[in-house]
Coordinates of C-alpha atoms in Angstrom, one line a residue:
M1 CA -81.1 -189.2 -111.0
L2 CA -80.3 -185.6 -111.9
G3 CA -81.9 -183.1 -109.4
G4 CA -81.2 -185.5 -106.5
T5 CA -78.2 -185.2 -104.3
P6 CA -76.3 -182.0 -105.0
D7 CA -72.9 -183.5 -104.0
L8 CA -73.2 -186.5 -106.2
P9 CA -69.7 -187.2 -107.6
F10 CA -69.0 -187.7 -111.3
V11 CA -65.8 -189.2 -112.9
F12 CA -64.7 -188.0 -116.3
D13 CA -61.3 -189.2 -117.6
N14 CA -60.2 -190.3 -114.2
E15 CA -60.8 -186.9 -112.7
K16 CA -63.3 -186.5 -109.9
W17 CA -66.0 -183.9 -110.5
Q18 CA -69.0 -182.8 -108.5
H19 CA -72.5 -181.8 -109.3
A20 CA -72.7 -178.0 -108.8
V21 CA -76.2 -176.8 -109.7
V22 CA -79.3 -178.1 -111.4
V23 CA -81.2 -175.0 -112.6
R24 CA -84.3 -176.8 -114.0
P25 CA -86.2 -179.7 -112.2
Y26 CA -86.0 -183.1 -113.9
F27 CA -89.1 -184.8 -115.2
A28 CA -89.8 -187.0 -118.2
G29 CA -89.5 -185.2 -121.5
A30 CA -87.8 -182.1 -120.0
S31 CA -84.4 -180.7 -120.7
T32 CA -82.1 -180.3 -117.7
H33 CA -79.2 -177.8 -117.5
V34 CA -76.4 -179.1 -115.2
R35 CA -73.2 -177.1 -114.3
L36 CA -70.2 -179.3 -113.5
A37 CA -67.0 -178.0 -111.8
P38 CA -63.9 -179.8 -110.6
E39 CA -64.1 -180.8 -106.9
S40 CA -62.4 -178.1 -104.9
K41 CA -62.6 -176.8 -101.4
N42 CA -62.3 -173.2 -102.7
V43 CA -64.8 -173.0 -105.5
V44 CA -65.4 -169.4 -106.7
R45 CA -68.6 -168.3 -108.3
L46 CA -67.9 -166.0 -111.2
F47 CA -71.0 -164.3 -112.7
G48 CA -72.1 -161.2 -114.5
R49 CA -73.5 -159.8 -117.8
V50 CA -72.1 -159.5 -121.3
T51 CA -73.1 -156.6 -123.5
L52 CA -72.0 -155.5 -126.9
G53 CA -72.2 -151.8 -127.5
G54 CA -74.5 -151.6 -124.4
E55 CA -76.9 -154.3 -125.6
P56 CA -77.1 -157.8 -124.0
V57 CA -75.6 -160.6 -126.0
E58 CA -77.2 -164.0 -126.0
G59 CA -75.1 -167.1 -126.9
M60 CA -71.7 -165.7 -126.0
N61 CA -69.4 -168.5 -125.0
L62 CA -67.1 -167.7 -122.1
S63 CA -64.1 -169.8 -120.9
A64 CA -61.8 -169.3 -117.9
N65 CA -58.5 -171.1 -117.6
Q66 CA -56.1 -170.5 -114.8
Q67 CA -52.7 -169.2 -116.0
N68 CA -49.5 -171.1 -115.0
E69 CA -51.6 -173.8 -113.1
D70 CA -52.4 -177.4 -114.0
R71 CA -56.1 -177.0 -113.2
A72 CA -59.2 -177.6 -115.3
G73 CA -61.1 -174.5 -116.4
S74 CA -64.8 -173.6 -116.7
N75 CA -67.2 -172.6 -119.4
A76 CA -70.5 -170.8 -119.6
E77 CA -72.9 -169.3 -122.2
T78 CA -74.9 -166.2 -121.8
D79 CA -78.7 -166.3 -121.7
E80 CA -81.3 -163.9 -123.3
Q81 CA -80.4 -161.2 -120.8
G82 CA -76.6 -161.6 -121.5
E83 CA -76.2 -163.2 -118.0
Y84 CA -73.6 -165.9 -117.3
E85 CA -72.4 -167.9 -114.3
M86 CA -69.6 -170.4 -113.8
R87 CA -67.7 -172.1 -111.0
L88 CA -63.9 -171.8 -110.8
P89 CA -61.6 -174.2 -109.0
G90 CA -60.0 -171.7 -106.7
G91 CA -58.5 -168.2 -107.0
G92 CA -55.6 -166.8 -109.0
R93 CA -55.1 -165.2 -112.3
Y94 CA -57.3 -166.5 -115.1
G95 CA -57.3 -166.0 -118.8
I96 CA -60.9 -165.1 -119.8
S97 CA -62.0 -165.7 -123.4
L98 CA -65.3 -164.6 -124.9
H99 CA -66.3 -166.1 -128.3
R100 CA -69.3 -165.9 -130.5
W101 CA -70.1 -167.5 -133.8
D102 CA -72.8 -166.0 -136.1
P103 CA -74.0 -168.4 -138.8
K104 CA -75.9 -165.6 -140.6
D105 CA -72.8 -164.0 -142.0
M106 CA -70.3 -166.8 -141.2
S107 CA -68.5 -164.5 -138.8
S108 CA -66.8 -165.1 -135.4
R109 CA -65.3 -162.8 -132.8
N110 CA -63.1 -163.4 -129.8
W111 CA -62.2 -161.1 -126.9
S112 CA -59.7 -161.9 -124.2
L113 CA -58.2 -160.5 -121.0
S114 CA -56.6 -161.6 -117.7
L115 CA -58.6 -161.5 -114.5
D116 CA -57.5 -161.8 -110.9
V117 CA -60.0 -164.0 -109.0
P118 CA -60.2 -164.3 -105.1
E119 CA -59.4 -167.6 -103.4
S120 CA -63.0 -168.2 -102.4
G121 CA -66.5 -166.7 -102.4
Q122 CA -67.8 -165.0 -105.5
L123 CA -66.9 -162.3 -108.0
R124 CA -69.2 -160.3 -110.3
Q125 CA -67.5 -159.4 -113.6
D126 CA -69.5 -157.6 -116.3
F127 CA -68.1 -157.4 -119.8
D128 CA -69.2 -154.5 -122.0
L129 CA -67.6 -155.3 -125.3
P130 CA -66.7 -152.1 -127.3
V131 CA -67.4 -152.4 -131.0
A132 CA -66.5 -150.7 -134.3
H133 CA -67.3 -151.6 -137.9
I134 CA -65.3 -152.0 -141.0
R135 CA -66.8 -152.2 -144.5
G136 CA -65.3 -152.6 -147.9
R137 CA -65.0 -154.7 -151.1
V138 CA -62.6 -157.3 -152.4
T139 CA -61.8 -157.4 -156.1
S140 CA -59.2 -159.1 -158.3
S141 CA -56.5 -157.0 -160.1
A142 CA -58.8 -157.2 -163.2
G143 CA -61.7 -155.6 -161.2
D144 CA -63.8 -158.7 -160.7
R145 CA -65.8 -158.8 -157.5
L146 CA -64.7 -161.8 -155.4
A147 CA -67.1 -163.8 -153.3
A148 CA -66.4 -166.1 -150.3
I149 CA -63.0 -164.5 -149.6
R150 CA -61.8 -164.9 -146.0
I151 CA -61.4 -161.6 -144.0
V152 CA -59.5 -161.7 -140.7
A153 CA -58.9 -158.9 -138.2
T154 CA -56.6 -159.4 -135.2
G155 CA -56.1 -157.0 -132.4
K156 CA -53.2 -156.2 -130.1
R157 CA -53.5 -158.1 -126.8
D158 CA -53.0 -156.1 -123.7
E159 CA -52.7 -157.8 -120.3
G160 CA -55.6 -157.0 -118.0
V161 CA -57.5 -155.1 -120.7
L162 CA -60.5 -156.5 -122.5
A163 CA -59.3 -156.5 -126.1
L164 CA -60.4 -158.1 -129.4
R165 CA -58.3 -161.1 -130.2
Y166 CA -59.7 -161.8 -133.6
A167 CA -62.7 -161.4 -135.8
N168 CA -63.4 -163.0 -139.2
T169 CA -66.0 -163.2 -141.9
Q170 CA -66.2 -163.7 -145.7
T171 CA -67.2 -161.6 -148.6
K172 CA -70.7 -161.7 -150.1
A173 CA -71.6 -162.5 -153.7
D174 CA -70.9 -158.9 -154.8
G175 CA -67.5 -158.9 -153.1
T176 CA -68.5 -156.7 -150.2
Y177 CA -68.0 -157.4 -146.5
E178 CA -68.8 -155.9 -143.1
L179 CA -66.9 -156.9 -140.0
A180 CA -67.6 -155.9 -136.4
V181 CA -64.3 -155.5 -134.6
G182 CA -63.0 -154.0 -131.4
P183 CA -61.5 -150.5 -131.2
G184 CA -57.7 -150.0 -131.3
A185 CA -55.0 -151.0 -133.7
L186 CA -55.9 -153.9 -136.1
R187 CA -54.1 -156.1 -138.5
M188 CA -56.2 -157.4 -141.4
T189 CA -55.4 -160.3 -143.7
V190 CA -57.6 -161.1 -146.8
G191 CA -57.4 -164.2 -148.9
G192 CA -54.5 -166.6 -149.1
S193 CA -53.9 -169.9 -147.3
R194 CA -53.2 -168.7 -143.7
N195 CA -54.5 -171.2 -141.0
G196 CA -55.1 -173.8 -143.7
Q197 CA -58.0 -171.9 -145.2
A198 CA -57.4 -171.3 -148.9
S199 CA -59.3 -168.7 -151.0
D200 CA -59.2 -170.4 -154.3
D201 CA -56.4 -168.9 -156.5
W202 CA -56.1 -165.5 -154.7
A203 CA -53.0 -164.7 -152.7
E204 CA -53.1 -163.0 -149.3
V205 CA -53.1 -159.3 -148.9
E206 CA -52.3 -157.7 -145.5
R207 CA -52.9 -154.3 -144.0
D208 CA -51.8 -153.2 -140.5
D209 CA -52.3 -149.4 -140.4
L210 CA -55.9 -149.3 -139.2
V211 CA -56.7 -147.7 -135.8
L212 CA -60.4 -147.5 -134.9
A213 CA -62.2 -145.6 -132.1
P214 CA -65.1 -147.1 -130.1
G215 CA -68.3 -146.9 -132.2
Q216 CA -66.5 -145.9 -135.4
E217 CA -67.9 -146.9 -138.7
L218 CA -65.1 -147.1 -141.2
A219 CA -66.1 -147.6 -144.9
G220 CA -64.1 -148.0 -148.0
V221 CA -61.5 -150.5 -146.7
D222 CA -61.1 -152.2 -150.0
F223 CA -58.6 -154.9 -151.0
V224 CA -57.3 -156.0 -154.4
L225 CA -56.0 -159.6 -154.5
P226 CA -53.4 -160.8 -157.0
R227 CA -53.4 -164.3 -158.5
G228 CA -51.7 -166.7 -156.2
G229 CA -49.5 -169.6 -157.0
R230 CA -50.6 -173.2 -157.1
L231 CA -48.6 -176.2 -156.0
S232 CA -49.7 -179.8 -156.4
G233 CA -48.0 -183.2 -156.5
R234 CA -47.4 -186.5 -154.7
V235 CA -45.1 -187.4 -151.9
R236 CA -43.1 -190.6 -152.1
N237 CA -41.0 -192.4 -149.5
A238 CA -37.3 -193.3 -150.2
D239 CA -38.3 -196.6 -151.7
G240 CA -40.7 -195.0 -154.1
S241 CA -43.9 -195.9 -152.4
L242 CA -46.6 -193.3 -151.9
A243 CA -46.4 -191.6 -148.5
G244 CA -50.2 -191.4 -148.1
E245 CA -51.2 -188.7 -145.6
V246 CA -48.8 -185.8 -145.4
V247 CA -48.4 -182.7 -143.2
I248 CA -47.7 -179.6 -145.2
R249 CA -46.2 -176.5 -143.6
V250 CA -46.2 -173.1 -145.3
D251 CA -43.7 -170.6 -143.8
D252 CA -43.1 -166.9 -144.6
F253 CA -39.4 -166.4 -143.7
A254 CA -39.6 -162.7 -144.3
D255 CA -42.0 -162.3 -141.4
D256 CA -40.7 -165.3 -139.5
E257 CA -44.2 -167.0 -139.1
T258 CA -46.0 -170.1 -140.1
L259 CA -48.9 -169.3 -142.5
A260 CA -50.5 -172.7 -142.5
M261 CA -50.2 -176.3 -141.2
M262 CA -52.4 -178.8 -142.9
E263 CA -52.9 -182.5 -143.0
M264 CA -53.7 -183.6 -146.5
E265 CA -54.0 -186.9 -148.3
D266 CA -51.7 -187.6 -151.2
P267 CA -51.9 -186.2 -153.9
F268 CA -51.9 -182.7 -152.4
E269 CA -52.8 -179.3 -153.8
L270 CA -52.1 -175.9 -152.4
T271 CA -53.6 -172.7 -153.8
G272 CA -53.5 -169.0 -153.0
L273 CA -49.7 -169.0 -152.4
Y274 CA -47.8 -165.8 -152.9
H275 CA -44.2 -165.2 -153.8
G276 CA -41.7 -165.8 -151.0
V277 CA -43.3 -168.6 -149.1
D278 CA -41.4 -171.8 -148.2
I279 CA -43.2 -175.2 -148.4
G280 CA -42.2 -178.1 -146.1
L281 CA -43.6 -181.7 -146.1
R282 CA -43.4 -184.5 -143.7

């Protein structure tokens, strides 16, 4: 029974785990919060507080994974005061990721950094996430305001420095958007089929000249999307039979990057493609 022996072992996928802490007593009808960590002689307690612009953040998901080591990581979520706690299986350099999804505006943000953790004991690590805001409108070349268009901002990763990894949202019914991002240099992509997310018939537009200061409110970052290409068809085997499910890869050879990798059932259809992409099927 939960709340019994604190060293009771668990087995998940043939790995031995141990019961770390039960923070609420168990009784009929009550919910019980259990933290599980890999069995280790050098478990490290990592704890602290997450704030955004100085205010505590509830519901921020944190993950810690040891770099260059084949060890399981740990996860935690902040409470109403922005507090979190997790157990790490030993010391070393960890990649820390902080992620939060907001269903109100369909946005998500992710910060990351590298953190050196002692071999045993505990480490308090507070995260004060700097924030800036970008606002604008997305329209077609004909001036139509475009709704539900994907907006993505990616930041430059800096080893050992807490930095925005990505933030995304989508435009409202009137084509406007507001995106909370981290300060520094940003690359923004709007529309298109990157990451397998198509924005109807609108091709992707990119901008990489934005540099924001902490707390900055930058308005008027507008985008005009051209009509994108559409590709549809069926894939057949050498004997003429239908291939069924196919994997479609969209590459931009000019920038040497993969724009999308999608599993689609035959027949397939791609929208929002711009001139110069290469399509591969398998």
